[in-house]
Coordinates of C-alpha atoms in Angstrom, one line a residue:
M1 CA 16.8 20.7 -102.4
K2 CA 14.1 18.2 -102.8
Y3 CA 14.5 17.4 -99.2
F4 CA 15.1 21.1 -98.1
I5 CA 11.7 22.1 -99.9
F6 CA 10.0 18.8 -97.8
L7 CA 11.4 20.3 -94.4
I8 CA 9.8 23.8 -94.9
I9 CA 6.7 22.0 -96.2
S10 CA 6.7 19.8 -93.0
V11 CA 7.0 23.1 -90.7
W12 CA 4.3 25.1 -92.7
F13 CA 2.4 21.7 -92.4
V14 CA 1.8 22.1 -88.6
V15 CA 1.8 26.0 -88.3
G16 CA -1.8 25.9 -88.4
C17 CA -2.0 23.5 -85.5
E18 CA -1.3 26.1 -83.0
D19 CA -5.2 26.2 -82.8
L20 CA -5.6 23.0 -81.3
L21 CA -9.1 22.4 -82.9
E22 CA -8.3 23.5 -85.9
M23 CA -5.7 20.4 -86.4
E24 CA -6.7 18.3 -89.6
P25 CA -7.3 14.8 -88.3
K26 CA -4.1 12.8 -89.3
N27 CA -5.0 9.0 -90.1
S28 CA -3.8 6.5 -92.6
L29 CA -6.0 8.1 -95.2
T30 CA -4.3 11.5 -94.7
Y31 CA -0.7 10.3 -94.4
G32 CA 0.0 8.2 -97.0
N33 CA 2.9 5.6 -96.9
S34 CA 5.5 6.4 -99.5
M35 CA 7.7 8.2 -97.3
T36 CA 11.8 8.0 -98.1
E37 CA 14.3 7.5 -95.4
K38 CA 15.2 11.2 -96.3
E39 CA 12.2 12.6 -96.1
L40 CA 11.4 10.9 -92.7
E41 CA 14.9 12.5 -91.6
A42 CA 13.4 16.0 -92.6
S43 CA 10.5 15.5 -90.7
V44 CA 12.3 14.9 -87.6
R45 CA 14.5 17.6 -88.1
G46 CA 11.4 20.0 -88.7
A47 CA 10.5 19.0 -85.4
Q48 CA 14.1 19.9 -84.1
A49 CA 13.6 23.3 -85.6
I50 CA 10.4 24.4 -84.0
I51 CA 11.8 23.1 -80.4
R52 CA 15.1 25.4 -81.4
T53 CA 12.9 28.4 -82.1
Y54 CA 10.3 27.9 -79.7
L55 CA 12.9 28.0 -76.9
L56 CA 13.8 31.5 -77.9
M57 CA 10.2 32.8 -77.3
H58 CA 9.6 30.3 -74.1
Y59 CA 12.5 31.7 -72.2
N60 CA 12.0 35.1 -73.2
N61 CA 8.2 35.1 -72.3
G62 CA 9.0 33.5 -68.8
S63 CA 9.5 29.8 -68.4
N64 CA 8.7 28.7 -64.5
Y65 CA 12.3 28.3 -63.9
V66 CA 12.3 31.8 -62.7
N67 CA 10.4 30.9 -59.8
G68 CA 13.0 29.1 -58.4
A69 CA 16.3 30.5 -60.0
Y70 CA 18.9 30.8 -57.0
S71 CA 19.5 34.6 -56.3
D72 CA 19.8 36.9 -53.4
E73 CA 18.2 39.8 -55.6
S74 CA 15.9 39.9 -58.8
D75 CA 14.5 42.5 -60.5
Y76 CA 10.9 44.0 -59.8
G77 CA 8.6 42.4 -62.2
V78 CA 10.4 38.8 -61.6
S79 CA 10.2 39.2 -58.0
L80 CA 6.4 39.7 -58.2
R81 CA 6.1 36.5 -60.2
R82 CA 8.3 34.7 -57.5
N83 CA 5.9 35.6 -55.0
L84 CA 2.8 34.3 -56.4
D85 CA 1.5 38.1 -56.8
P86 CA -1.5 38.1 -58.9
Q87 CA -0.4 41.4 -60.8
V88 CA 1.9 39.1 -62.7
I89 CA 0.1 36.0 -64.2
P90 CA 2.3 33.5 -65.8
A91 CA 0.9 32.8 -69.0
G92 CA 2.3 30.7 -72.1
D93 CA 1.1 29.7 -75.8
W94 CA 1.5 25.8 -75.8
G95 CA 0.6 25.7 -79.4
Q96 CA 4.3 25.0 -80.4
H97 CA 4.6 22.0 -78.4
Y98 CA 1.6 20.5 -80.2
N99 CA 3.2 21.2 -83.4
V100 CA 5.9 19.0 -82.5
I101 CA 3.8 16.3 -81.1
S102 CA 1.8 16.4 -84.3
I103 CA 4.9 16.1 -86.4
A104 CA 6.1 13.2 -84.1
N105 CA 3.0 11.4 -84.4
R106 CA 3.1 11.6 -88.2
T107 CA 6.8 10.7 -88.4
I108 CA 5.8 7.4 -86.0
Y109 CA 2.8 6.6 -88.7
L110 CA 5.2 6.9 -91.9
A111 CA 8.2 5.3 -90.2
E112 CA 6.0 2.1 -89.5
H113 CA 4.4 2.1 -92.7
S114 CA 7.6 2.7 -94.9
D115 CA 9.7 0.2 -96.7
L116 CA 12.5 0.6 -94.5
T117 CA 14.4 -2.2 -92.6
R118 CA 13.2 -2.8 -89.0
D119 CA 15.9 -1.2 -87.4
R120 CA 15.7 1.7 -89.5
K121 CA 11.7 2.0 -88.9
D122 CA 12.7 1.8 -85.1
F123 CA 15.2 4.5 -85.3
Y124 CA 12.7 7.1 -86.7
A125 CA 10.0 6.1 -84.7
G126 CA 12.1 6.3 -81.7
Q127 CA 12.9 9.6 -82.4
G128 CA 9.0 10.5 -83.1
H129 CA 8.4 8.7 -79.1
F130 CA 11.2 10.7 -77.8
L131 CA 10.0 14.2 -79.4
K132 CA 6.5 13.4 -78.1
A133 CA 7.4 12.4 -74.7
F134 CA 9.9 15.4 -74.5
M135 CA 7.3 17.9 -75.3
Y136 CA 4.8 16.3 -72.5
Y137 CA 7.5 16.3 -70.0
D138 CA 8.0 20.1 -70.7
L139 CA 4.0 20.5 -70.8
L140 CA 3.9 18.9 -67.3
K141 CA 6.3 21.2 -65.8
E142 CA 5.1 24.6 -67.3
W143 CA 1.0 23.9 -67.4
G144 CA 0.8 20.5 -65.3
E145 CA -2.9 19.9 -66.6
C146 CA -3.2 20.1 -70.6
V147 CA -4.7 18.4 -73.5
L148 CA -3.4 14.7 -74.1
I149 CA -3.1 14.1 -77.9
K150 CA -2.1 10.4 -78.4
D151 CA -2.1 9.5 -82.2
E152 CA -4.6 11.3 -84.0
V153 CA -6.3 14.6 -83.4
E154 CA -10.0 14.2 -83.3
P155 CA -12.2 17.5 -84.9
K156 CA -14.2 18.1 -81.8
P157 CA -13.7 20.0 -78.5
I158 CA -11.0 18.4 -76.2
A159 CA -10.8 18.6 -72.7
K160 CA -7.6 18.7 -70.7
S161 CA -6.4 15.7 -69.1
T162 CA -5.1 15.3 -65.2
W163 CA -1.4 16.0 -65.3
T164 CA -1.0 12.3 -63.7
E165 CA -2.6 10.8 -66.9
V166 CA -0.5 12.9 -69.1
A167 CA 2.5 11.7 -67.3
D168 CA 1.5 8.0 -67.5
Y169 CA 1.2 8.3 -71.4
A170 CA 4.6 10.5 -71.4
I171 CA 6.2 7.5 -69.4
L172 CA 4.9 5.0 -71.7
T173 CA 5.9 6.9 -74.6
A174 CA 9.5 7.4 -73.4
Q175 CA 10.0 3.7 -72.7
Q176 CA 9.2 3.1 -76.4
A177 CA 11.9 5.3 -77.3
V178 CA 13.9 3.6 -74.8
D179 CA 13.2 0.4 -76.6
M180 CA 13.6 1.5 -80.3
L181 CA 16.5 3.9 -80.3
P182 CA 20.3 2.7 -80.6
D183 CA 23.2 4.1 -78.4
F184 CA 24.5 7.3 -79.5
A185 CA 27.5 5.5 -80.7
N186 CA 25.2 3.9 -83.2
V187 CA 23.2 6.4 -84.3
K188 CA 23.5 7.1 -87.9
D189 CA 21.8 9.3 -90.7
S190 CA 20.1 8.5 -94.1
K191 CA 23.5 8.6 -95.5
G192 CA 24.9 5.9 -93.0
Q193 CA 27.2 8.4 -91.4
A194 CA 27.4 8.9 -87.5
A195 CA 25.7 11.8 -85.7
R196 CA 27.3 15.1 -85.4
Y197 CA 25.7 16.4 -82.5
K198 CA 24.0 15.3 -79.2
S199 CA 20.6 16.8 -80.3
T200 CA 19.8 13.5 -82.1
P201 CA 17.8 11.4 -79.6
C202 CA 19.5 8.1 -78.9
K203 CA 19.0 5.6 -75.8
G204 CA 21.0 7.6 -73.3
A205 CA 18.4 10.6 -74.0
A206 CA 15.6 8.5 -74.0
N207 CA 16.6 7.0 -70.6
A208 CA 17.6 10.5 -69.0
L209 CA 14.0 11.3 -70.3
L210 CA 12.1 8.5 -68.8
A211 CA 13.9 9.1 -65.6
H212 CA 13.1 12.7 -65.0
L213 CA 9.4 11.7 -66.2
C214 CA 9.4 8.9 -63.6
A215 CA 10.5 11.1 -60.6
W216 CA 8.4 14.0 -61.9
K217 CA 5.0 12.0 -61.3
A218 CA 6.6 9.9 -58.0
G219 CA 7.5 13.4 -56.4
G220 CA 4.2 15.0 -57.4
K221 CA 2.0 12.9 -55.6
Y222 CA 1.3 15.8 -52.9
F223 CA 0.1 18.1 -55.5
A224 CA -2.2 15.6 -57.2
R225 CA -5.7 15.9 -56.7
E226 CA -6.9 13.6 -54.0
N227 CA -8.8 11.2 -56.4
Q228 CA -5.5 11.0 -58.8
R229 CA -3.0 9.7 -56.2
D230 CA -4.0 6.0 -56.5
Y231 CA -0.2 5.1 -57.6
D232 CA 2.8 3.4 -56.4
E233 CA 5.4 6.1 -56.2
R234 CA 8.4 3.6 -55.1
E235 CA 7.5 1.7 -58.1
L236 CA 8.3 5.0 -60.3
W237 CA 11.4 5.7 -58.1
L238 CA 12.8 2.3 -59.0
R239 CA 12.1 2.9 -62.4
A240 CA 14.1 6.2 -62.4
E241 CA 16.9 4.9 -61.0
K242 CA 17.4 2.0 -63.4
A243 CA 17.2 4.6 -66.3
C244 CA 19.6 6.9 -64.7
S245 CA 21.8 3.6 -63.9
W246 CA 21.6 2.9 -67.6
V247 CA 23.2 6.2 -68.5
I248 CA 25.6 6.3 -66.1
D249 CA 26.7 2.9 -67.0
S250 CA 27.0 3.6 -70.7
S251 CA 30.4 4.4 -71.9
A252 CA 28.8 6.9 -74.3
Y253 CA 29.0 9.5 -71.2
E254 CA 31.8 10.4 -68.9
L255 CA 32.2 13.5 -66.3
A256 CA 34.5 16.2 -67.3
A257 CA 37.5 16.3 -65.2
S258 CA 36.8 19.6 -63.3
P259 CA 34.4 22.2 -63.0
E260 CA 36.2 24.5 -65.1
E261 CA 35.8 21.9 -67.9
V262 CA 32.1 22.2 -67.0
C263 CA 32.4 25.7 -68.4
T264 CA 34.8 25.6 -71.0
E265 CA 33.7 22.3 -72.6
V266 CA 30.3 20.8 -71.3
L267 CA 28.2 24.0 -71.5
V268 CA 29.8 24.4 -75.0
G269 CA 28.5 21.3 -76.3
D270 CA 29.1 17.9 -77.9
S271 CA 31.0 16.9 -74.6
K272 CA 31.1 13.5 -73.4
E273 CA 29.1 14.8 -70.4
S274 CA 26.2 15.7 -72.1
I275 CA 23.3 13.7 -73.1
F276 CA 20.8 15.7 -74.9
E277 CA 21.2 19.2 -76.1
T278 CA 20.1 21.7 -78.9
V279 CA 22.3 23.2 -81.1
Y280 CA 23.0 27.1 -81.5
K281 CA 26.9 27.1 -81.3
D282 CA 28.0 28.7 -84.6
Q283 CA 24.7 28.6 -86.0
W284 CA 23.3 32.1 -85.1
V285 CA 23.7 33.6 -88.5
E286 CA 21.0 30.9 -90.0
M287 CA 18.7 32.1 -86.9
G288 CA 19.0 35.3 -88.0
G289 CA 17.2 38.8 -87.0
M290 CA 15.6 39.1 -83.5
W291 CA 16.2 35.6 -82.7
E292 CA 20.0 36.4 -82.3
M293 CA 19.4 38.3 -79.2
L294 CA 16.8 36.3 -77.4
K295 CA 17.5 34.0 -74.6
F296 CA 17.6 30.4 -74.9
N297 CA 18.7 29.3 -71.4
P298 CA 19.3 31.1 -68.1
A299 CA 22.5 32.3 -68.9
K300 CA 21.5 35.9 -69.8
D301 CA 19.4 36.3 -66.6
Y302 CA 22.9 36.0 -64.6
E303 CA 25.6 37.1 -66.9
N304 CA 26.6 40.3 -68.3
W305 CA 29.8 41.5 -67.8
P306 CA 32.5 40.3 -68.8
I307 CA 31.1 38.2 -71.8
N308 CA 29.3 41.5 -73.2
N309 CA 32.1 43.6 -74.5
L310 CA 30.0 46.8 -74.5
A311 CA 29.2 46.5 -70.6
T312 CA 31.3 47.4 -67.6
S313 CA 31.5 45.5 -64.2
S314 CA 29.0 48.0 -62.8
D315 CA 26.2 47.2 -65.3
Y316 CA 25.8 43.9 -63.4
E317 CA 23.2 45.6 -61.1
Y318 CA 20.7 45.7 -64.2
N319 CA 20.8 41.5 -64.4
T320 CA 17.6 39.9 -63.8
F321 CA 19.2 37.8 -61.0
K322 CA 22.1 38.7 -58.6
I323 CA 24.2 36.6 -55.9
K324 CA 26.1 38.1 -53.3
T325 CA 29.8 37.1 -53.0
S326 CA 28.8 36.0 -49.1
T327 CA 26.5 33.7 -50.5
V328 CA 29.1 32.1 -52.7
R329 CA 31.8 31.6 -49.9
E330 CA 28.6 29.7 -48.1
M331 CA 27.6 27.6 -50.9
F332 CA 31.1 26.4 -52.0
P333 CA 33.1 26.4 -48.9
G334 CA 36.8 25.4 -48.2
E335 CA 38.6 24.1 -51.8
D336 CA 35.4 23.5 -53.7
S337 CA 36.7 24.7 -57.1
R338 CA 33.0 25.5 -58.4
K339 CA 33.5 28.8 -56.5
E340 CA 36.1 30.0 -59.1
A341 CA 34.8 28.0 -61.9
Y342 CA 31.5 29.3 -61.7
F343 CA 32.3 33.1 -60.9
Y344 CA 34.7 35.4 -62.9
K345 CA 37.9 36.1 -60.6
F346 CA 35.9 35.2 -57.5
E347 CA 38.7 36.1 -55.2
E348 CA 39.6 39.3 -56.6
M349 CA 35.8 40.6 -56.8
A350 CA 35.3 39.5 -53.6
H351 CA 37.9 41.4 -52.1
P352 CA 36.8 44.5 -50.2
D353 CA 38.4 46.9 -52.2
S354 CA 36.1 45.8 -55.1
V355 CA 32.9 46.4 -53.3
A356 CA 32.5 49.9 -54.6
V357 CA 32.3 48.4 -57.8
T358 CA 30.4 45.0 -57.1
G359 CA 28.1 46.2 -54.4
G360 CA 29.1 42.7 -52.8
F361 CA 27.9 40.5 -55.7
A362 CA 29.7 37.9 -57.2
Y363 CA 30.0 37.9 -61.3
P364 CA 28.6 34.7 -62.7
Y365 CA 30.8 33.6 -65.4
K366 CA 29.4 29.6 -66.2
W367 CA 29.0 30.5 -69.9
R368 CA 32.2 31.6 -71.5
Y369 CA 31.7 32.2 -74.9
G370 CA 29.8 35.0 -76.8
Y371 CA 28.3 35.6 -80.1
Y372 CA 29.3 39.0 -81.3
K373 CA 28.1 41.0 -84.2
E374 CA 29.8 44.1 -86.0
D375 CA 27.7 47.2 -87.3
G376 CA 28.5 50.7 -88.0
W377 CA 28.7 51.4 -84.4
G378 CA 31.1 48.6 -83.5
K379 CA 31.4 45.2 -82.3
W380 CA 28.5 44.2 -79.9
W381 CA 27.4 41.0 -77.8
S382 CA 24.6 39.5 -79.2
N383 CA 24.1 36.1 -77.6
I384 CA 25.8 32.9 -75.6
N385 CA 27.5 31.3 -78.6
Q386 CA 27.1 27.8 -76.8
N387 CA 24.4 25.1 -77.1
K388 CA 21.2 24.7 -74.7
I389 CA 22.3 21.4 -72.8
W390 CA 19.1 19.8 -71.6
W391 CA 20.7 17.2 -69.4
R392 CA 24.4 16.3 -68.5
L393 CA 25.7 13.4 -66.7
A394 CA 26.1 15.0 -63.1
D395 CA 22.4 15.7 -63.4
I396 CA 21.7 12.3 -63.8
I397 CA 24.2 11.0 -61.0
L398 CA 22.6 13.2 -58.7
L399 CA 19.0 12.5 -59.7
R400 CA 19.8 8.8 -59.0
A401 CA 21.1 9.9 -55.6
E402 CA 17.6 11.3 -55.1
C403 CA 15.9 7.9 -56.2
R404 CA 18.2 5.9 -53.8
A405 CA 17.7 8.3 -50.9
R406 CA 14.2 8.1 -51.4
L407 CA 13.9 4.2 -51.9
G408 CA 16.3 3.7 -48.7
G409 CA 17.5 0.6 -47.2
E410 CA 20.7 -0.8 -48.9
D411 CA 20.1 2.1 -51.3
I412 CA 21.4 4.5 -49.0
A413 CA 25.0 3.6 -49.4
G414 CA 24.7 3.9 -53.3
A415 CA 23.1 7.5 -52.8
I416 CA 25.9 8.7 -50.6
E417 CA 28.5 7.6 -53.4
D418 CA 26.8 9.0 -56.3
L419 CA 26.9 12.3 -54.0
N420 CA 30.2 12.0 -53.3
T421 CA 31.2 11.4 -57.1
I422 CA 30.1 15.0 -57.7
R423 CA 31.9 16.4 -54.7
R424 CA 35.1 14.9 -55.4
R425 CA 35.0 16.3 -58.9
A426 CA 34.7 19.3 -57.4
N427 CA 37.4 18.9 -54.6
A428 CA 34.6 19.4 -52.2
R429 CA 34.1 18.0 -48.9
L430 CA 32.8 14.4 -49.1
Y431 CA 29.3 13.8 -47.3
S432 CA 29.1 13.6 -43.4
S433 CA 26.0 12.3 -41.8
S434 CA 26.2 15.7 -39.6
E435 CA 25.1 17.7 -42.7
Y436 CA 21.5 19.1 -42.8
D437 CA 20.6 17.1 -39.4
G438 CA 21.2 14.0 -41.1
D439 CA 18.9 14.7 -44.0
L440 CA 20.5 13.0 -47.0
R441 CA 18.0 13.8 -49.4
Y442 CA 17.9 17.3 -48.5
A443 CA 21.9 17.1 -48.8
I444 CA 21.3 15.7 -52.4
F445 CA 19.0 18.5 -53.1
K446 CA 21.5 21.3 -52.2
E447 CA 24.0 19.5 -54.2
R448 CA 22.0 19.9 -57.4
E449 CA 21.6 23.2 -56.3
K450 CA 25.6 23.7 -56.5
E451 CA 26.3 21.9 -59.0
L452 CA 23.6 22.8 -61.4
L453 CA 23.4 26.6 -60.2
M454 CA 21.9 29.0 -62.8
E455 CA 21.3 26.0 -65.2
G456 CA 17.6 26.1 -64.6
Y457 CA 16.9 23.0 -62.7
R458 CA 16.0 24.3 -59.3
Y459 CA 12.4 25.2 -59.3
Y460 CA 11.5 21.7 -60.6
D461 CA 13.7 20.2 -58.1
V462 CA 12.1 22.2 -55.3
I463 CA 8.7 21.1 -56.6
R464 CA 9.5 17.6 -57.1
N465 CA 10.9 17.2 -53.9
G466 CA 8.1 19.0 -52.0
Y467 CA 10.6 21.8 -50.5
V468 CA 8.2 24.6 -51.6
R469 CA 7.6 26.4 -48.3
T470 CA 11.3 26.2 -47.4
E471 CA 12.9 27.2 -50.7
L472 CA 10.8 29.4 -52.7
E473 CA 9.9 32.7 -52.1
E474 CA 7.2 34.2 -49.6
G475 CA 4.0 33.6 -51.9
F476 CA 4.9 30.1 -52.4
R477 CA 5.8 29.7 -48.7
K478 CA 1.8 31.0 -47.7
A479 CA 0.1 28.7 -50.5
S480 CA -2.2 26.1 -49.2
D481 CA -2.2 22.6 -50.1
Q482 CA -5.3 23.4 -52.1
D483 CA -3.3 26.1 -54.1
F484 CA -0.9 23.3 -55.0
M485 CA -3.6 20.9 -56.1
E486 CA -5.5 23.9 -58.1
G487 CA -2.2 24.4 -60.1
C488 CA -0.1 27.7 -58.5
F489 CA 3.0 26.0 -59.6
F490 CA 2.1 26.4 -63.2
N491 CA 1.4 28.7 -66.1
A492 CA -2.1 30.1 -66.9
I493 CA -3.3 28.6 -70.2
G494 CA -2.9 31.1 -73.1
S495 CA -5.9 32.3 -74.8
G496 CA -5.1 30.4 -78.2
A497 CA -5.8 27.3 -76.5
F498 CA -9.9 28.4 -76.0
N499 CA -10.2 29.0 -79.7
K500 CA -13.4 27.1 -80.9
N501 CA -12.9 24.7 -77.9
T502 CA -15.9 24.7 -75.7
L503 CA -14.2 22.2 -73.2
M504 CA -10.9 23.9 -72.3
R505 CA -10.8 25.3 -68.7
Q506 CA -8.5 27.6 -67.4
N507 CA -5.7 26.6 -64.6
S508 CA -7.9 27.1 -61.6
Y509 CA -5.6 28.7 -59.3
W510 CA -5.2 31.6 -61.7
L511 CA -8.4 31.9 -62.9
R512 CA -9.4 33.4 -59.4
Y513 CA -7.6 36.4 -60.7
M514 CA -8.8 36.7 -63.9

């Protein structure tokens, strides 16, 4: 009970941090140095609890992934946003990110000043570094420029930092997590027990995070302001490739045998292919109330029937995103088994006799298992009873392929082999130099689009690769290079960030319409 109370206090401690400038300065005097290992463990779990509940608000308030979600049709409100229509200004509150960063800084300090052995100090400090870098990675993808809090919060107005400066710090912090954290097999809790879930940060997860951070900064040079482009993107691609290779070569991770297993095992949680995830499966009761119905990944934007036991096949027309059967056939030609795995009874639903019901659309079925509730009206679908998978091995293999394609030279053969590794699993055609007019990097992008379809990666892949004017919708295609630099890819900053902060400035692009 003592440690449960400490967990609650840890969460309460940072609730007031949502207004960035009202955060109490944290230093050696306010932190103290008498934390036990169980209390450090509770501190980390407090940060993870914020991430888990924050996701339910973040995805429902319109995370940027919707801008690039693959679809043939989308509902009206989302279509406006996907076209950069100023009638819909994407905004968001980043307060919970800074709550997690505050706890992470506190955990790092207290771990270093504890009486634990060196390896246990590193374990908790490493988790703190991971969580901090993880939050900055999300801030970079959602807002671009943001406030950079390193170790302590100073009680004075704080201006945003450039996104490149934030990326540098996040990369440094992720590298510290890599250096400090053990392999997943060696992760032990305060009682010496092995980790139960892939939600516990480890060296593999830290390398995956480092790889994505390096790739984001390397690929983003074109939308950095001109005075912020003085960096070596090749060196970043090399670092990303090295981090990906560590994960791929680790015995901790292994591709599932087939796309069907991706749906029935990997996306459920705790599989060998999963690298880092947030746990929801079988824990919805403890979430309670309104949380049980909110989405925590893109699944609910694509799926309804048949996982919804009250829906009918004709209810698909109300889904946020819809994909035509003709699109699926083109995307997964020949014997590519992802066609049947990712879509419910694809051939049956694609048959001309079904068009009157389906309207010519396929039925996504990548997430198979629902959380259902019962009340006086009967049993009904509440949510996806699966974990949120942040990174899986297929993502990292294809990211390494991208790194190698960008590096060129002798790395090209390795890029093709990585691409074919994913295609072999799906029984898809192996790479040919005739594809996409010989553009290997674009072939890798399209493979990520197929393999990671509906998982929320595509928008960020488009931005990182600079394919904005060919892969996104009309508003993005017409945007200028200046629009890119002024932040059209990112959210407007929520009003809470301006409280008592005279140095805060709005996203330049969206300020035009406010």
